[in-house]
Amino acid sequence: MSTPAPRSVPLPTLSQLTSTSRPIKLVAFDFDLTLLTVHTYGRHSGPASSLLPLLRPTAMRLLKEAAEARGVRAAVVTSSMQVDMIKSLLTSALGPALTSSITVKGRDDSWSVPLMHAV
């Protein structure tokens, strides 16, 4: 017996999200299985542009809207170490100017989480 395909849920527009009384300041997307229709497992070996057909149009539309919106930060997060490849893919999809406004964080040792101080 086959498993039914998951039901697609339409994403809201950024204007719908920011029309609430509590404004949104950050929109973050997971890379694998959210922006992409597949999971790369951090081991994509081809050119970043080969993933262009696997980008989800609706998620990319919302990422683009967030990156263009005033007062909203856009981010892509991943457990992958292939942050440079992801930035290259975003540049191919959205252009260099827009991509430069999107924060991409992954497991590449380029950042750390500050420790919370005990009270």
PDB file of C-alpha atoms in Angstrom:
ATOM      1  CA  MET A   1       0.000   0.000   0.000  1.00  0.00           C
ATOM      2  CA  SER A   2       1.448   3.375  -0.963  1.00  0.00           C
ATOM      3  CA  THR A   3       1.593   6.354   1.344  1.00  0.00           C
ATOM      4  CA  PRO A   4      -0.481   9.324   0.161  1.00  0.00           C
ATOM      5  CA  ALA A   5       1.455  12.429  -0.821  1.00  0.00           C
ATOM      6  CA  PRO A   6       1.485  15.109   1.869  1.00  0.00           C
ATOM      7  CA  ARG A   7      -1.114  17.813   1.370  1.00  0.00           C
ATOM      8  CA  SER A   8       0.392  21.083   0.226  1.00  0.00           C
ATOM      9  CA  VAL A   9      -0.463  23.999   2.478  1.00  0.00           C
ATOM     10  CA  PRO A  10      -0.257  27.431   0.848  1.00  0.00           C
ATOM     11  CA  LEU A  11       2.121  29.827   2.557  1.00  0.00           C
ATOM     12  CA  PRO A  12       0.795  33.267   3.469  1.00  0.00           C
ATOM     13  CA  THR A  13       2.214  36.371   1.859  1.00  0.00           C
ATOM     14  CA  LEU A  14       4.564  38.499   3.904  1.00  0.00           C
ATOM     15  CA  SER A  15       1.995  41.305   3.955  1.00  0.00           C
ATOM     16  CA  GLN A  16      -0.489  38.886   5.546  1.00  0.00           C
ATOM     17  CA  LEU A  17       2.090  37.921   8.156  1.00  0.00           C
ATOM     18  CA  THR A  18       3.070  41.491   9.007  1.00  0.00           C
ATOM     19  CA  SER A  19      -0.500  42.781   9.200  1.00  0.00           C
ATOM     20  CA  THR A  20      -0.788  41.520  12.776  1.00  0.00           C
ATOM     21  CA  SER A  21      -0.460  43.741  15.839  1.00  0.00           C
ATOM     22  CA  ARG A  22       2.897  42.090  16.626  1.00  0.00           C
ATOM     23  CA  PRO A  23       5.191  42.810  13.681  1.00  0.00           C
ATOM     24  CA  ILE A  24       7.483  40.086  12.414  1.00  0.00           C
ATOM     25  CA  LYS A  25      11.174  40.965  12.552  1.00  0.00           C
ATOM     26  CA  LEU A  26      12.730  37.729  11.227  1.00  0.00           C
ATOM     27  CA  VAL A  27      11.655  35.128   8.698  1.00  0.00           C
ATOM     28  CA  ALA A  28      13.978  32.103   8.722  1.00  0.00           C
ATOM     29  CA  PHE A  29      13.795  29.109   6.406  1.00  0.00           C
ATOM     30  CA  ASP A  30      15.380  25.715   6.768  1.00  0.00           C
ATOM     31  CA  PHE A  31      17.246  24.797   3.590  1.00  0.00           C
ATOM     32  CA  ASP A  32      16.738  21.061   3.033  1.00  0.00           C
ATOM     33  CA  LEU A  33      13.135  19.959   2.495  1.00  0.00           C
ATOM     34  CA  THR A  34      11.852  23.515   2.955  1.00  0.00           C
ATOM     35  CA  LEU A  35      13.467  25.741   0.343  1.00  0.00           C
ATOM     36  CA  LEU A  36      14.424  22.579  -1.541  1.00  0.00           C
ATOM     37  CA  THR A  37      12.128  19.696  -2.409  1.00  0.00           C
ATOM     38  CA  VAL A  38      14.903  17.239  -1.446  1.00  0.00           C
ATOM     39  CA  HIS A  39      17.427  16.727   1.363  1.00  0.00           C
ATOM     40  CA  THR A  40      21.063  17.139   0.346  1.00  0.00           C
ATOM     41  CA  TYR A  41      22.388  15.703   3.642  1.00  0.00           C
ATOM     42  CA  GLY A  42      25.150  18.321   3.374  1.00  0.00           C
ATOM     43  CA  ARG A  43      26.773  16.327   0.574  1.00  0.00           C
ATOM     44  CA  HIS A  44      25.727  18.052  -2.647  1.00  0.00           C
ATOM     45  CA  SER A  45      28.646  17.534  -5.039  1.00  0.00           C
ATOM     46  CA  GLY A  46      27.444  19.215  -8.230  1.00  0.00           C
ATOM     47  CA  PRO A  47      27.266  22.909  -9.035  1.00  0.00           C
ATOM     48  CA  ALA A  48      24.861  24.911  -6.884  1.00  0.00           C
ATOM     49  CA  SER A  49      22.900  25.860 -10.005  1.00  0.00           C
ATOM     50  CA  SER A  50      21.957  22.185 -10.506  1.00  0.00           C
ATOM     51  CA  LEU A  51      19.622  22.607  -7.508  1.00  0.00           C
ATOM     52  CA  LEU A  52      17.676  25.496  -9.105  1.00  0.00           C
ATOM     53  CA  PRO A  53      14.877  23.226 -10.419  1.00  0.00           C
ATOM     54  CA  LEU A  54      14.483  21.766  -6.914  1.00  0.00           C
ATOM     55  CA  LEU A  55      13.708  25.097  -5.219  1.00  0.00           C
ATOM     56  CA  ARG A  56      10.127  25.423  -3.987  1.00  0.00           C
ATOM     57  CA  PRO A  57       8.612  28.443  -5.778  1.00  0.00           C
ATOM     58  CA  THR A  58       6.270  29.389  -2.931  1.00  0.00           C
ATOM     59  CA  ALA A  59       8.990  29.284  -0.273  1.00  0.00           C
ATOM     60  CA  MET A  60      11.343  31.254  -2.525  1.00  0.00           C
ATOM     61  CA  ARG A  61       8.616  33.857  -3.102  1.00  0.00           C
ATOM     62  CA  LEU A  62       8.225  34.349   0.646  1.00  0.00           C
ATOM     63  CA  LEU A  63      12.018  34.461   1.154  1.00  0.00           C
ATOM     64  CA  LYS A  64      12.266  37.109  -1.585  1.00  0.00           C
ATOM     65  CA  GLU A  65       9.438  39.147  -0.039  1.00  0.00           C
ATOM     66  CA  ALA A  66      11.122  38.975   3.377  1.00  0.00           C
ATOM     67  CA  ALA A  67      14.479  40.030   1.949  1.00  0.00           C
ATOM     68  CA  GLU A  68      12.857  43.015   0.238  1.00  0.00           C
ATOM     69  CA  ALA A  69      10.674  44.066   3.176  1.00  0.00           C
ATOM     70  CA  ARG A  70      11.576  47.031   5.338  1.00  0.00           C
ATOM     71  CA  GLY A  71      12.123  46.099   8.970  1.00  0.00           C
ATOM     72  CA  VAL A  72      12.197  42.335   8.353  1.00  0.00           C
ATOM     73  CA  ARG A  73      15.349  40.186   8.305  1.00  0.00           C
ATOM     74  CA  ALA A  74      15.476  37.118   6.079  1.00  0.00           C
ATOM     75  CA  ALA A  75      17.578  34.080   6.924  1.00  0.00           C
ATOM     76  CA  VAL A  76      18.298  30.567   5.708  1.00  0.00           C
ATOM     77  CA  VAL A  77      19.398  28.056   8.319  1.00  0.00           C
ATOM     78  CA  THR A  78      20.770  24.568   7.872  1.00  0.00           C
ATOM     79  CA  SER A  79      22.581  21.789   9.662  1.00  0.00           C
ATOM     80  CA  SER A  80      24.771  21.483   6.556  1.00  0.00           C
ATOM     81  CA  MET A  81      28.343  22.752   6.356  1.00  0.00           C
ATOM     82  CA  GLN A  82      27.766  23.800   2.709  1.00  0.00           C
ATOM     83  CA  VAL A  83      26.937  27.425   3.476  1.00  0.00           C
ATOM     84  CA  ASP A  84      28.915  28.772   0.506  1.00  0.00           C
ATOM     85  CA  MET A  85      27.057  26.443  -1.867  1.00  0.00           C
ATOM     86  CA  ILE A  86      23.719  27.636  -0.441  1.00  0.00           C
ATOM     87  CA  LYS A  87      24.748  31.281  -0.886  1.00  0.00           C
ATOM     88  CA  SER A  88      25.750  30.494  -4.468  1.00  0.00           C
ATOM     89  CA  LEU A  89      22.372  28.860  -5.126  1.00  0.00           C
ATOM     90  CA  LEU A  90      20.526  31.842  -3.648  1.00  0.00           C
ATOM     91  CA  THR A  91      22.628  34.189  -5.795  1.00  0.00           C
ATOM     92  CA  SER A  92      21.668  32.200  -8.911  1.00  0.00           C
ATOM     93  CA  ALA A  93      17.997  32.281  -7.930  1.00  0.00           C
ATOM     94  CA  LEU A  94      17.639  35.807  -6.524  1.00  0.00           C
ATOM     95  CA  GLY A  95      20.647  37.775  -7.740  1.00  0.00           C
ATOM     96  CA  PRO A  96      23.646  39.054  -5.784  1.00  0.00           C
ATOM     97  CA  ALA A  97      22.068  42.234  -4.384  1.00  0.00           C
ATOM     98  CA  LEU A  98      19.110  40.490  -2.800  1.00  0.00           C
ATOM     99  CA  THR A  99      21.174  37.508  -1.620  1.00  0.00           C
ATOM    100  CA  SER A 100      23.577  39.843   0.198  1.00  0.00           C
ATOM    101  CA  SER A 101      20.689  40.890   2.455  1.00  0.00           C
ATOM    102  CA  ILE A 102      19.876  37.276   3.444  1.00  0.00           C
ATOM    103  CA  THR A 103      21.710  35.776   6.415  1.00  0.00           C
ATOM    104  CA  VAL A 104      22.774  32.148   5.883  1.00  0.00           C
ATOM    105  CA  LYS A 105      23.794  30.178   8.966  1.00  0.00           C
ATOM    106  CA  GLY A 106      24.939  26.587   9.001  1.00  0.00           C
ATOM    107  CA  ARG A 107      27.266  24.187  10.729  1.00  0.00           C
ATOM    108  CA  ASP A 108      30.403  25.722   9.238  1.00  0.00           C
ATOM    109  CA  ASP A 109      32.096  27.071  12.407  1.00  0.00           C
ATOM    110  CA  SER A 110      31.781  30.677  11.155  1.00  0.00           C
ATOM    111  CA  TRP A 111      29.626  31.628  14.153  1.00  0.00           C
ATOM    112  CA  SER A 112      28.798  30.514  17.649  1.00  0.00           C
ATOM    113  CA  VAL A 113      25.884  30.748  20.023  1.00  0.00           C
ATOM    114  CA  PRO A 114      26.685  32.919  23.052  1.00  0.00           C
ATOM    115  CA  LEU A 115      26.444  31.132  26.364  1.00  0.00           C
ATOM    116  CA  MET A 116      23.677  32.254  28.678  1.00  0.00           C
ATOM    117  CA  HIS A 117      24.917  33.612  31.995  1.00  0.00           C
ATOM    118  CA  ALA A 118      23.502  31.933  35.077  1.00  0.00           C
ATOM    119  CA  VAL A 119      21.704  34.229  37.487  1.00  0.00           C
TER     120      VAL A 119
END
